[in-house]
JSON list of C-alpha atoms and ligand atoms in Angstrom, two decimals:
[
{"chain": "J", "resi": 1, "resn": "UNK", "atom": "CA", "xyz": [9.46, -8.16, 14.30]},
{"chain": "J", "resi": 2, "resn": "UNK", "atom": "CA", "xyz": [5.87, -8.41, 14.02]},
{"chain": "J", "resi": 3, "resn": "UNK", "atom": "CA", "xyz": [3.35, -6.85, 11.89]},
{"chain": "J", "resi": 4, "resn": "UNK", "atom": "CA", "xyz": [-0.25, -6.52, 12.24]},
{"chain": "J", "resi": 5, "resn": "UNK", "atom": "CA", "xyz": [-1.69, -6.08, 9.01]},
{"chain": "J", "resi": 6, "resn": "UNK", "atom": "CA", "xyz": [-5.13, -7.74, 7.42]},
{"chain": "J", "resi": 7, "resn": "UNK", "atom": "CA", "xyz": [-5.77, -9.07, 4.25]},
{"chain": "J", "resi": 8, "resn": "UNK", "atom": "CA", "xyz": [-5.69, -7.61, 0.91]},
{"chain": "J", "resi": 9, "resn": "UNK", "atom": "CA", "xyz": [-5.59, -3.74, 2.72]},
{"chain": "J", "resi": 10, "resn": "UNK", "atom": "CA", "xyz": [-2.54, -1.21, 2.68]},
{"chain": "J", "resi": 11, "resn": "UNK", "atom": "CA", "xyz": [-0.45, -3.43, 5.03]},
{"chain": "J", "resi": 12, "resn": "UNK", "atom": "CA", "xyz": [-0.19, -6.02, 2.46]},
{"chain": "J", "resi": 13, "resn": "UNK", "atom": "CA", "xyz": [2.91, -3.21, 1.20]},
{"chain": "J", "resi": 14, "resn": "UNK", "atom": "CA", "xyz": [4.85, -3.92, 4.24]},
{"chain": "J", "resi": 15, "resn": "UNK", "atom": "CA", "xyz": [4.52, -7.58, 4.15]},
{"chain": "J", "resi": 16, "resn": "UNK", "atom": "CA", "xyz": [6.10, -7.58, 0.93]},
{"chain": "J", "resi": 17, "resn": "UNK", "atom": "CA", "xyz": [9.06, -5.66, 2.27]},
{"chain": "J", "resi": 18, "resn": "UNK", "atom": "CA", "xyz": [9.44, -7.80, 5.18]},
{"chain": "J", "resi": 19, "resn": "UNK", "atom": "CA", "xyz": [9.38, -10.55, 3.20]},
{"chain": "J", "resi": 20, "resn": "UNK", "atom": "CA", "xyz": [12.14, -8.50, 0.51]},
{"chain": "J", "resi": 21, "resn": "UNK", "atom": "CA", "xyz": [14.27, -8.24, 3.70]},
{"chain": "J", "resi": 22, "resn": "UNK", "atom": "CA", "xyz": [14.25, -11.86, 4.43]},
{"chain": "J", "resi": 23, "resn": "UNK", "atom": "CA", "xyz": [14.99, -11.51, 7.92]},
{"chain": "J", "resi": 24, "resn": "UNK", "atom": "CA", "xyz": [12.66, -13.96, 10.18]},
{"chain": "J", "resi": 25, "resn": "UNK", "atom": "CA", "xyz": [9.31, -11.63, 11.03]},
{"chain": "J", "resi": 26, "resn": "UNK", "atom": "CA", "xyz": [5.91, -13.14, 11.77]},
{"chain": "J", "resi": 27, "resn": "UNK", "atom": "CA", "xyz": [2.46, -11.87, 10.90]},
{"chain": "J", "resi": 28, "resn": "UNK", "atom": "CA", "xyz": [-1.09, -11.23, 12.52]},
{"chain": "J", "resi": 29, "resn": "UNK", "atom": "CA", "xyz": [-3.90, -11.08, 10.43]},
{"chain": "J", "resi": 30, "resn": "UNK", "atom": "CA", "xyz": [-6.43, -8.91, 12.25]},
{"chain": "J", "resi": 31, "resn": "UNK", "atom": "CA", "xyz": [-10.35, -8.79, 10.74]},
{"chain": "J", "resi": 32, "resn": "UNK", "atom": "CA", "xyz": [-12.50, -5.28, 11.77]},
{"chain": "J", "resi": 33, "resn": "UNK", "atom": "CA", "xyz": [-13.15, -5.89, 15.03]},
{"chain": "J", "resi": 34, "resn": "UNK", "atom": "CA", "xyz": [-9.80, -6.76, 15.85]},
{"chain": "J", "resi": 35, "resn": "UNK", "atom": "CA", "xyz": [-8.47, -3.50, 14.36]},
{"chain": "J", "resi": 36, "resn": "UNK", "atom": "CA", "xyz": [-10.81, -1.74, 17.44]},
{"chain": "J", "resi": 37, "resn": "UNK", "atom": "CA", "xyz": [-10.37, -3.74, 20.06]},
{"chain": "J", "resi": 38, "resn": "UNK", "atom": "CA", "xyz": [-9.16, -1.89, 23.37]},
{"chain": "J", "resi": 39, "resn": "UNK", "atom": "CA", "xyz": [-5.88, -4.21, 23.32]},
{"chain": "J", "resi": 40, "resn": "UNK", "atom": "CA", "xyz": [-4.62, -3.50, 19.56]},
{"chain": "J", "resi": 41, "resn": "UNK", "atom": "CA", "xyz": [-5.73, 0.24, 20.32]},
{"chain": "J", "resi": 42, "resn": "UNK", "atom": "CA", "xyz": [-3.33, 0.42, 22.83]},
{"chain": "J", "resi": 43, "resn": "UNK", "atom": "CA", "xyz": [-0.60, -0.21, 20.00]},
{"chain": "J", "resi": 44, "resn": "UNK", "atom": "CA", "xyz": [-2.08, 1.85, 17.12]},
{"chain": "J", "resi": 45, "resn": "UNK", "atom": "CA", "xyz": [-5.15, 4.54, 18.84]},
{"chain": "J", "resi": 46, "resn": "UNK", "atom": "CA", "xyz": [-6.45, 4.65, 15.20]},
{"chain": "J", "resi": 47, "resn": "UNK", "atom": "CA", "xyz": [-7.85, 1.29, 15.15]},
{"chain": "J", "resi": 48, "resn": "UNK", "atom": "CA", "xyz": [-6.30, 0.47, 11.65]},
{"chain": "J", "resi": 49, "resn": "UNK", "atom": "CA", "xyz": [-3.55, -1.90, 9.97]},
{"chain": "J", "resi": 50, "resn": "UNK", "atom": "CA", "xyz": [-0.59, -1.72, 9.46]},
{"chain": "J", "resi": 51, "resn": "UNK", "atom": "CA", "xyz": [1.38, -1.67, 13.01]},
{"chain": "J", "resi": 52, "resn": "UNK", "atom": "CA", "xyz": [4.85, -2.94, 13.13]},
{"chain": "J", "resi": 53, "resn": "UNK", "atom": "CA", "xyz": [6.37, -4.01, 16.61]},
{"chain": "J", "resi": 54, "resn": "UNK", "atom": "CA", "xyz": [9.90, -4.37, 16.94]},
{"chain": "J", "resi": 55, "resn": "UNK", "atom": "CA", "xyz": [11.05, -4.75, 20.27]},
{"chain": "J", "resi": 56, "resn": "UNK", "atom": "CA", "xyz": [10.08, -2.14, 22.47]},
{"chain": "J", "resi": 57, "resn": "UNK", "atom": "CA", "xyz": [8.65, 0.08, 19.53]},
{"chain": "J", "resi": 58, "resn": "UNK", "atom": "CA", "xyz": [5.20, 0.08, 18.31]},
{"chain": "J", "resi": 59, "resn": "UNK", "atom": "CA", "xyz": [4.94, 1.80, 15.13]},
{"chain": "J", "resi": 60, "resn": "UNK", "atom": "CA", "xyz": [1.33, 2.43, 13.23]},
{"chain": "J", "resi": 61, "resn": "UNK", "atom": "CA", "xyz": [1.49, 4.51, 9.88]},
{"chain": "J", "resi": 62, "resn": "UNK", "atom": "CA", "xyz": [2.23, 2.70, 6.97]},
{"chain": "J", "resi": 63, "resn": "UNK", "atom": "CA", "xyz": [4.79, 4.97, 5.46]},
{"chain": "J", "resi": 64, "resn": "UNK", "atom": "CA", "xyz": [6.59, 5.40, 8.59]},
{"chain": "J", "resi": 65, "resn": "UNK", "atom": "CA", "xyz": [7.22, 1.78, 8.93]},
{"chain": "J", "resi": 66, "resn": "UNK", "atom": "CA", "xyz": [8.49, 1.43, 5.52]},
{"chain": "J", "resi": 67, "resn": "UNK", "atom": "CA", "xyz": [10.99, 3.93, 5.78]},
{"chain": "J", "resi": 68, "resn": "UNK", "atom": "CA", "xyz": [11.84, 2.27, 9.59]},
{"chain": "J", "resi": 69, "resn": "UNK", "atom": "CA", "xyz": [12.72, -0.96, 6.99]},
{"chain": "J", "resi": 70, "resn": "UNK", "atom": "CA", "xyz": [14.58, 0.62, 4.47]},
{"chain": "J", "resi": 71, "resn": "UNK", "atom": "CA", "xyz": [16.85, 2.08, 7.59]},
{"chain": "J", "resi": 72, "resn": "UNK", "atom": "CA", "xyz": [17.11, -0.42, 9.80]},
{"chain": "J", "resi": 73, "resn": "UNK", "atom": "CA", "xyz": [17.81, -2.63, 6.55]},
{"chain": "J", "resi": 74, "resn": "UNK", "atom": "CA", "xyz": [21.03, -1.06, 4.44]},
{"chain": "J", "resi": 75, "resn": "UNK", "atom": "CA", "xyz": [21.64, -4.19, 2.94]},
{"chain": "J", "resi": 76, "resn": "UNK", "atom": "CA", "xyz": [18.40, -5.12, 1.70]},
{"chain": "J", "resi": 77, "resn": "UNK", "atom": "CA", "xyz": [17.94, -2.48, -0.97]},
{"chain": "J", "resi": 78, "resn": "UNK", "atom": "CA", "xyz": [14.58, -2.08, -0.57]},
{"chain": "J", "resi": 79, "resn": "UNK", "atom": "CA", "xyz": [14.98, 1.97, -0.99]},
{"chain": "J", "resi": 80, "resn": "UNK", "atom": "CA", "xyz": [17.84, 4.37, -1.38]},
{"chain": "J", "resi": 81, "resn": "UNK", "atom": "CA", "xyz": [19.61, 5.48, 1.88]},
{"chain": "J", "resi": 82, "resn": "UNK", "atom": "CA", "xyz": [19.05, 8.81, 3.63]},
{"chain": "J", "resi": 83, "resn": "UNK", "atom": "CA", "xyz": [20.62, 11.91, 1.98]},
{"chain": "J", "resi": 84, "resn": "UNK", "atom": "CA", "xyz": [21.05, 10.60, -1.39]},
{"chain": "J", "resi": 85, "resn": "UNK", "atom": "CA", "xyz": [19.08, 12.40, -4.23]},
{"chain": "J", "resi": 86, "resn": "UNK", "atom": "CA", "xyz": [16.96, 9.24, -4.76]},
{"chain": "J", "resi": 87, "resn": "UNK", "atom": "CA", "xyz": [15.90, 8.94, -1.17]},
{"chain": "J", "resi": 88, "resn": "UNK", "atom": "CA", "xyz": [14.25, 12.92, -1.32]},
{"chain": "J", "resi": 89, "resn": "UNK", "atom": "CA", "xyz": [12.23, 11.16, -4.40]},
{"chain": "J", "resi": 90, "resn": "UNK", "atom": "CA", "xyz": [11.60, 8.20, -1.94]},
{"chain": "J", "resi": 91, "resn": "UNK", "atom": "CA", "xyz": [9.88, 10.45, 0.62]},
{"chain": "J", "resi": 92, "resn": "UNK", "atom": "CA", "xyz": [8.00, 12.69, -2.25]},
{"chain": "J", "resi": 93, "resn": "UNK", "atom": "CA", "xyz": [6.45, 9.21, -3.48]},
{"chain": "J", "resi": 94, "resn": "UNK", "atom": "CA", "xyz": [5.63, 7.36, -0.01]},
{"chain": "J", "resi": 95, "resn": "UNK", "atom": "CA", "xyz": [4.17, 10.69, 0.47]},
{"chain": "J", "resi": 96, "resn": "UNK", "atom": "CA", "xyz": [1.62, 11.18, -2.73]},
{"chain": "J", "resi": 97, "resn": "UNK", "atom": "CA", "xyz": [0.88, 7.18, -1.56]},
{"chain": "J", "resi": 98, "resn": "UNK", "atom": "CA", "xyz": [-0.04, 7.70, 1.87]},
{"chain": "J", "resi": 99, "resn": "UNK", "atom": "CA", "xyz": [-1.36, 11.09, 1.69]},
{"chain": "J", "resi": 100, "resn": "UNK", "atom": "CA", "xyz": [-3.20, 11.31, -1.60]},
{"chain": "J", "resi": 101, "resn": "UNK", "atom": "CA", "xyz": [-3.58, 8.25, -3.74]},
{"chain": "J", "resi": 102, "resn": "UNK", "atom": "CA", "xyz": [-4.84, 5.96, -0.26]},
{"chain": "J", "resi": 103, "resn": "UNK", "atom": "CA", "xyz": [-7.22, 8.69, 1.03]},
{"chain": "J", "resi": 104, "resn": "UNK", "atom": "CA", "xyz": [-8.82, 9.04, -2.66]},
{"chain": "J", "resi": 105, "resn": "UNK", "atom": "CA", "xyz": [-9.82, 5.36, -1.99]},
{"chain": "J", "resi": 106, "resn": "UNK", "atom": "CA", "xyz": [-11.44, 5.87, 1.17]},
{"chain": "J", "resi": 107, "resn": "UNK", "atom": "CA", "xyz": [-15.11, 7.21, 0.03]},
{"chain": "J", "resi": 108, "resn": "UNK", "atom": "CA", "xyz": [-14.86, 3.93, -2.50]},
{"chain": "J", "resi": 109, "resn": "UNK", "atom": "CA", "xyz": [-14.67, 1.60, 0.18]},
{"chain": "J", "resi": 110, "resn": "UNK", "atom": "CA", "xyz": [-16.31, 3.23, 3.42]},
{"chain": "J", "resi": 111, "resn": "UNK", "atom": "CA", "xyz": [-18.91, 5.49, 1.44]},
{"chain": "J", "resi": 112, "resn": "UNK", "atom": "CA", "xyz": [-20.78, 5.85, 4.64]},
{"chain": "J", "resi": 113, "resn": "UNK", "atom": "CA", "xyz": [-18.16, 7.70, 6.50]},
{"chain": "J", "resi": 114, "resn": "UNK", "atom": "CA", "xyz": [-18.08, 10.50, 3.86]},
{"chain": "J", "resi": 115, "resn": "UNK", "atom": "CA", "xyz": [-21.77, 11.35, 3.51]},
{"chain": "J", "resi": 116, "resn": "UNK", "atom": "CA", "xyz": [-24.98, 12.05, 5.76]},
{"chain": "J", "resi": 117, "resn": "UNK", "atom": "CA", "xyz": [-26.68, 11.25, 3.24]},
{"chain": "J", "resi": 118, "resn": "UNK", "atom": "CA", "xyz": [-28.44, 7.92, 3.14]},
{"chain": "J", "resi": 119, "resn": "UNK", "atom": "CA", "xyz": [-28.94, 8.03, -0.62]},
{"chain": "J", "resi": 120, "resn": "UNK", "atom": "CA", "xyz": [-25.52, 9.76, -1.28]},
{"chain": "J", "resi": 121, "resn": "UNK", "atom": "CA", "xyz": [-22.84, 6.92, -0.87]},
{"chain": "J", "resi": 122, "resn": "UNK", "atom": "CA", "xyz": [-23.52, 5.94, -5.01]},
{"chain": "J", "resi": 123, "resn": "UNK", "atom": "CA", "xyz": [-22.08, 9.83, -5.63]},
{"chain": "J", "resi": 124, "resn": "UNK", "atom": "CA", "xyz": [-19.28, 9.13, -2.93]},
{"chain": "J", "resi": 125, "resn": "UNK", "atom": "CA", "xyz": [-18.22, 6.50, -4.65]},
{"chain": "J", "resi": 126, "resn": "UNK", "atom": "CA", "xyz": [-17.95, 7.96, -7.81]},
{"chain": "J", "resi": 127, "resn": "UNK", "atom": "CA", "xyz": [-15.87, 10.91, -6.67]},
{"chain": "J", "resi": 128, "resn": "UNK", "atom": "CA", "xyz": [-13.67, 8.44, -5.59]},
{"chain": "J", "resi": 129, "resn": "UNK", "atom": "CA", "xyz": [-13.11, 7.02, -8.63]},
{"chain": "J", "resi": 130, "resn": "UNK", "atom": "CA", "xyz": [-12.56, 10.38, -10.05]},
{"chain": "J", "resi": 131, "resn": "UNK", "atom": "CA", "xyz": [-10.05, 11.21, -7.61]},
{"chain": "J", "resi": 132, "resn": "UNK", "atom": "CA", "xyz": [-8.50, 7.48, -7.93]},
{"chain": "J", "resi": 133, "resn": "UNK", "atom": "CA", "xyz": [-8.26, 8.28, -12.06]},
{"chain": "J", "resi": 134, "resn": "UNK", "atom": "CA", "xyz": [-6.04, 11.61, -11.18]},
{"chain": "J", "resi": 135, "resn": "UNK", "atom": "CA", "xyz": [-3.88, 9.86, -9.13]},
{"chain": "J", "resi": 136, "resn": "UNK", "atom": "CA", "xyz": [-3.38, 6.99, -10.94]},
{"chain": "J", "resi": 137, "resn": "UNK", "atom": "CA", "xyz": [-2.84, 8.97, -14.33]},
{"chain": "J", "resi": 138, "resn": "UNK", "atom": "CA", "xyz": [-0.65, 11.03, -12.58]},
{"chain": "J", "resi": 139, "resn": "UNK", "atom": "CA", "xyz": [1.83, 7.87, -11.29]},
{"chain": "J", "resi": 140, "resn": "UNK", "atom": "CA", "xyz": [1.22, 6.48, -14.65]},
{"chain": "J", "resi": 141, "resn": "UNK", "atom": "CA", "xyz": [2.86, 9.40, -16.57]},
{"chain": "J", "resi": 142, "resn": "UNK", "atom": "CA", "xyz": [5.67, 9.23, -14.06]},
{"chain": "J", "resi": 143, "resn": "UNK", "atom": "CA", "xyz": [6.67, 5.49, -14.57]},
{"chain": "J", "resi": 144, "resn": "UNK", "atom": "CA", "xyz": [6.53, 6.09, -18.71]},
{"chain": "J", "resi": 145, "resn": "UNK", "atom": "CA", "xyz": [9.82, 5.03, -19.39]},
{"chain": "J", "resi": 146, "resn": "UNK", "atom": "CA", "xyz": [11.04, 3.62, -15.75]},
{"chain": "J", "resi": 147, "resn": "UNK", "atom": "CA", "xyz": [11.26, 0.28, -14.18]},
{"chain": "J", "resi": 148, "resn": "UNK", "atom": "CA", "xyz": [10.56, 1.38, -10.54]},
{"chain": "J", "resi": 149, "resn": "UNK", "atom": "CA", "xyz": [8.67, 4.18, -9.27]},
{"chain": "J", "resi": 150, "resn": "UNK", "atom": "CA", "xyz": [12.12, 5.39, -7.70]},
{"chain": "J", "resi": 151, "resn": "UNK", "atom": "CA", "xyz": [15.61, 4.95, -9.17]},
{"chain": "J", "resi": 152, "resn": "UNK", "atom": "CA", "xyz": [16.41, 1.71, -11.28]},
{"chain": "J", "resi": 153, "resn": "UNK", "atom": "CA", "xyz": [15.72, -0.71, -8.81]},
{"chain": "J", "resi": 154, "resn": "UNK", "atom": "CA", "xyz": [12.20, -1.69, -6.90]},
{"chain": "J", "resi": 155, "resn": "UNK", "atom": "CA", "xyz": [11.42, -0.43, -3.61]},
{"chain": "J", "resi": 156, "resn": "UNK", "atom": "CA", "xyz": [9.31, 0.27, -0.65]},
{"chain": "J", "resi": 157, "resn": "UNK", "atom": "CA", "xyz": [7.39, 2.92, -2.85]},
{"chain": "J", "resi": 158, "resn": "UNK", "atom": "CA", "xyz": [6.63, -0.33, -5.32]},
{"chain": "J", "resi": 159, "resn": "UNK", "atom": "CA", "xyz": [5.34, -2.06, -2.93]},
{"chain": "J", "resi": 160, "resn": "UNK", "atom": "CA", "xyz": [2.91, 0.49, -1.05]},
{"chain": "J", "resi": 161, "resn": "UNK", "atom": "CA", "xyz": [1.70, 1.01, -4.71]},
{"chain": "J", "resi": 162, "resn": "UNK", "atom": "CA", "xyz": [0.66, -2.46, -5.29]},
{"chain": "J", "resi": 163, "resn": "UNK", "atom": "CA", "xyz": [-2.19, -2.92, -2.88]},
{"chain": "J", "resi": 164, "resn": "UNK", "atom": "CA", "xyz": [-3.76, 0.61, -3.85]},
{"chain": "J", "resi": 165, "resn": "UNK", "atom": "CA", "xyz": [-3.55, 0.11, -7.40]},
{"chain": "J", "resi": 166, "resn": "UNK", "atom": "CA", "xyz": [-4.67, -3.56, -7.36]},
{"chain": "J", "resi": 167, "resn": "UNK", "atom": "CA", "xyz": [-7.78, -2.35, -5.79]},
{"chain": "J", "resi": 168, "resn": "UNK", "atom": "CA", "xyz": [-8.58, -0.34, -8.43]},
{"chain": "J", "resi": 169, "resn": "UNK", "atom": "CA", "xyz": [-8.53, -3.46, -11.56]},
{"chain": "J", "resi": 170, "resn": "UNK", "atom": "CA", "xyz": [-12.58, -3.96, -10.89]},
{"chain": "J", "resi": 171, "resn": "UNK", "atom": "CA", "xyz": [-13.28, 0.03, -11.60]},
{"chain": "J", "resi": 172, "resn": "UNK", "atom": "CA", "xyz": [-15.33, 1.29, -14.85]},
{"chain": "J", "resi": 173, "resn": "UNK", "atom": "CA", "xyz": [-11.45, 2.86, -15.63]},
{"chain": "J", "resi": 174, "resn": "UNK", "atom": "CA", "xyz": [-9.48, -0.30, -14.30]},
{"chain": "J", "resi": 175, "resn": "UNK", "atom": "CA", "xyz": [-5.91, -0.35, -13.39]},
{"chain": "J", "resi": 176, "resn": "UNK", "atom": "CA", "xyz": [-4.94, -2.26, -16.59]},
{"chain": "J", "resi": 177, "resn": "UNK", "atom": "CA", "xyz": [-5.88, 0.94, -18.13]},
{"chain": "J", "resi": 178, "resn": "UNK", "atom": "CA", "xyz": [-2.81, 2.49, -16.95]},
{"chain": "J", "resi": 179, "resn": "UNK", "atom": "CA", "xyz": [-0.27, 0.46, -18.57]},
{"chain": "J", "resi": 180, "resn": "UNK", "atom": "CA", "xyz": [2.51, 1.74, -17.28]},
{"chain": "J", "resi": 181, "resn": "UNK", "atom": "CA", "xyz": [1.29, 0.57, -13.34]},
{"chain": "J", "resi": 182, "resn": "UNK", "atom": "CA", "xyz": [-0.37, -2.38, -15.00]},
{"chain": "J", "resi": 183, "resn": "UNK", "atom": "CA", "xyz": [2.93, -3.39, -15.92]},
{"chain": "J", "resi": 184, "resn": "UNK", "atom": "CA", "xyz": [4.49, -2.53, -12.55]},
{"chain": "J", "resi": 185, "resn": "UNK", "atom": "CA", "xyz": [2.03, -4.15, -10.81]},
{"chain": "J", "resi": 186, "resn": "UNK", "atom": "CA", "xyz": [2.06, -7.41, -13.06]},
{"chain": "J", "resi": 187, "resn": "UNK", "atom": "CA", "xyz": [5.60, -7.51, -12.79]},
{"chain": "J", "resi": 188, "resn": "UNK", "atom": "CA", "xyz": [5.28, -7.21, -8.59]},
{"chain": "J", "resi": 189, "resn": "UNK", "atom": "CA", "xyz": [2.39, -9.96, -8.78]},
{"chain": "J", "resi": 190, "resn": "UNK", "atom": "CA", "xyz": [4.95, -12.41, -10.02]},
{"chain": "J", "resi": 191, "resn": "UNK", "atom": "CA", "xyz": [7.59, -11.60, -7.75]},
{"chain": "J", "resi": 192, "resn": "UNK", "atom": "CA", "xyz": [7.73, -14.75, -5.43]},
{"chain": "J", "resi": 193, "resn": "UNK", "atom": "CA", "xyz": [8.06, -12.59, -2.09]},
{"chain": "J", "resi": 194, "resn": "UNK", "atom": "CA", "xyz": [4.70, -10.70, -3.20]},
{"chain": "J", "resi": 195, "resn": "UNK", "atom": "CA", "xyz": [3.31, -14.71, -3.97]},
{"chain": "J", "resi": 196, "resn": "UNK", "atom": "CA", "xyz": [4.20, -15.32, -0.34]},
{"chain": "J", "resi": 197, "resn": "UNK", "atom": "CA", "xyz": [2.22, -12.46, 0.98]},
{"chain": "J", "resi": 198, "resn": "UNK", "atom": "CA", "xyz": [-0.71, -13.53, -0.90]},
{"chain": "J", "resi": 199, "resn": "UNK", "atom": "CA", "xyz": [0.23, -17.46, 0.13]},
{"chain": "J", "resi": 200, "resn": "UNK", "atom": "CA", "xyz": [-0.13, -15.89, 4.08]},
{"chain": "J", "resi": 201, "resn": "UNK", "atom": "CA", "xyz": [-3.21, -13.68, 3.24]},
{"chain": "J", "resi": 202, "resn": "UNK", "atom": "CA", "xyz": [-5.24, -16.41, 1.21]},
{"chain": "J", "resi": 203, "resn": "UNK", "atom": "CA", "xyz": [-5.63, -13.96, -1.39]},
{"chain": "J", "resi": 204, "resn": "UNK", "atom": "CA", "xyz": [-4.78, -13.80, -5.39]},
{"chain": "J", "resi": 205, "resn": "UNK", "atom": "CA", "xyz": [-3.03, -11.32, -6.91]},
{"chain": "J", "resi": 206, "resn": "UNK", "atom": "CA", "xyz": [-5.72, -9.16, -7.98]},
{"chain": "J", "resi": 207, "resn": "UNK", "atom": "CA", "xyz": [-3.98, -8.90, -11.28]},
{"chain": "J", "resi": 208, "resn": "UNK", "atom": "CA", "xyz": [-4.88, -12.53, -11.96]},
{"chain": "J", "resi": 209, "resn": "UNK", "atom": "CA", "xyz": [-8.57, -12.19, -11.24]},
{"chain": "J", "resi": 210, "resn": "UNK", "atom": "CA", "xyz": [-8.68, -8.74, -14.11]},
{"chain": "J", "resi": 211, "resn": "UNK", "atom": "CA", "xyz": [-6.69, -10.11, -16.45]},
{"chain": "A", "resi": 1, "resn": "LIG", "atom": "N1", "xyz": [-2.86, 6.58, 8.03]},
{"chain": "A", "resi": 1, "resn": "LIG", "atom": "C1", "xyz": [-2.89, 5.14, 8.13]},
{"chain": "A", "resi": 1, "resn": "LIG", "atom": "C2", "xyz": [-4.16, 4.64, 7.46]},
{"chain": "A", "resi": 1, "resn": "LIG", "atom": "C3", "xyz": [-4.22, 3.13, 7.48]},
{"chain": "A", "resi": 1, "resn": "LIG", "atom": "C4", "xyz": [-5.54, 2.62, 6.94]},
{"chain": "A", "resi": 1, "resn": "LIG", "atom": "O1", "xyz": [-6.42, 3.39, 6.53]},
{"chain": "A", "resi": 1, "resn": "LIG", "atom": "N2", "xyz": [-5.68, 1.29, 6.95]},
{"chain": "A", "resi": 1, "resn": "LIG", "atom": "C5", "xyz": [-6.92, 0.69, 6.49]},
{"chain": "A", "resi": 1, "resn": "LIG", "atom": "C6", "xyz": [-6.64, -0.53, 5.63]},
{"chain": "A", "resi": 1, "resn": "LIG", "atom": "S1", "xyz": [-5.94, -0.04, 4.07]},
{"chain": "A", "resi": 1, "resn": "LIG", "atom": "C7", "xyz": [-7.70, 0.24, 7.71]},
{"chain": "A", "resi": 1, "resn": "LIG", "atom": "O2", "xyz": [-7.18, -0.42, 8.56]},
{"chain": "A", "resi": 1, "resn": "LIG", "atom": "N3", "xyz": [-8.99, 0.62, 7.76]},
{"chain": "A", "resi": 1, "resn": "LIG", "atom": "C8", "xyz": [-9.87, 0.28, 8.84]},
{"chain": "A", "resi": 1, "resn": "LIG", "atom": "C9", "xyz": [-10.72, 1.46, 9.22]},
{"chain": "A", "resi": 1, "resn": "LIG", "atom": "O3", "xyz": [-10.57, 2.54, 8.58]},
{"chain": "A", "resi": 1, "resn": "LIG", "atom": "O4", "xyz": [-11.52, 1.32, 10.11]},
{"chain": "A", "resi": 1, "resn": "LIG", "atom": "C10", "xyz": [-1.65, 4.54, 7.45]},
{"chain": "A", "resi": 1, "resn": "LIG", "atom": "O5", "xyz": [-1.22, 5.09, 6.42]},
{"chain": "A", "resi": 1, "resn": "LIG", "atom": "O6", "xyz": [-1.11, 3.55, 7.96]}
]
């Protein structure tokens, strides 16, 4: 298998679960321009990370290549397998991820693709970190109590967390404001498969730099 993922962005999530799996798997780090070049386009049209090749498939959308893991991978309990009652929680998490909590970031990081407005990418900004704050609240209120965003034992849904609510420690609200995800995400920074990833990326665990 091969990913295609870049530094310190949402693919970082599925480099942790390939390397939870622990099956051989090798990574490409791709920079912008990469990302839009006509070759990788050819793989994943929307010119972004992550893409996961396996054989003949070539799979872009983060969620959809974590549950492709957790599937092709019964044995490495890295989520809870179709048709259980934990595995409908499963999808209603990846989902929130994918759908709500990583869009809410984009104005924050590419403020000019959300305004017309030359002068307007300050306010951009900070509706994204009004947005991020709702999110975050709301995934803090659901791991009061828990372990693991899903069931009693991490997952895929961990580990798409941990890149979006990493970026989120330099904020005027930072992450280690939410202390139940702080303490999620610390706990995921020490994990010596997420160490690897950052090892590969040349990156810190964000955690380290806020704390
Ligand atoms: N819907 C895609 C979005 C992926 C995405 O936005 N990736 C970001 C990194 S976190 C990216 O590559 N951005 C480059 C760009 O938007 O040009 C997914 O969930 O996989």
């Amino acid at each position: 298998m091969k990913l295609y993922s870049a530094p310190g962005t949402c693919s970082t999530a599925m480099h942790i679960a390939l390397e939870w799996i622990g099956k051989p798997y090798e990574v490409e780090h791709l920079d912008f321009a990469g990302m839009k070049s006509a070759e990788y386009m050819k793989i994943n049209p929307s010119g972004v990370v992550p893409t996961l090749v396996d054989g003949d498939l070539a799979l872009p959308e983060g969620m959809a290549i974590l549950l492709y893991l957790v599937d092709q991978n019964p044995d490495a309990n890295i989520g809870p397998a179709a048709g259980s009652a934990e595995r409908v929680e499963l999808h209603k998490w990846l989902v929130y991820l994918s759908g709500t909590l990583h869009p809410y970031f984009w104005p924050h990081f590419m403020p000019t693709r959300f305004t017309t407005d030359e002068n307007g990418q300050a306010a951009v900004q900070a509706a994204s970190h009004i947005l991020v704050d709702k999110a975050l609240t709301l995934i803090d209120q659901h791991l009061e109590g828990r372990d693991w965003m899903v069931g009693d034992a991490k997952s895929v849904a961990d580990a798409f967390l941990y890149p979006m609510a990493s970026w989120a420690y330099g904020f005027e609200k930072p992450t280690a404001a939410y202390t139940n995800i702080d303490r999620v995400i610390r706990k995921l920074a020490a994990d010596p498969a997420v160490q690897k990833v950052h090892a590969a990326q040349g990156t810190n665990a964000k955690v380290e730099v806020a704390a």
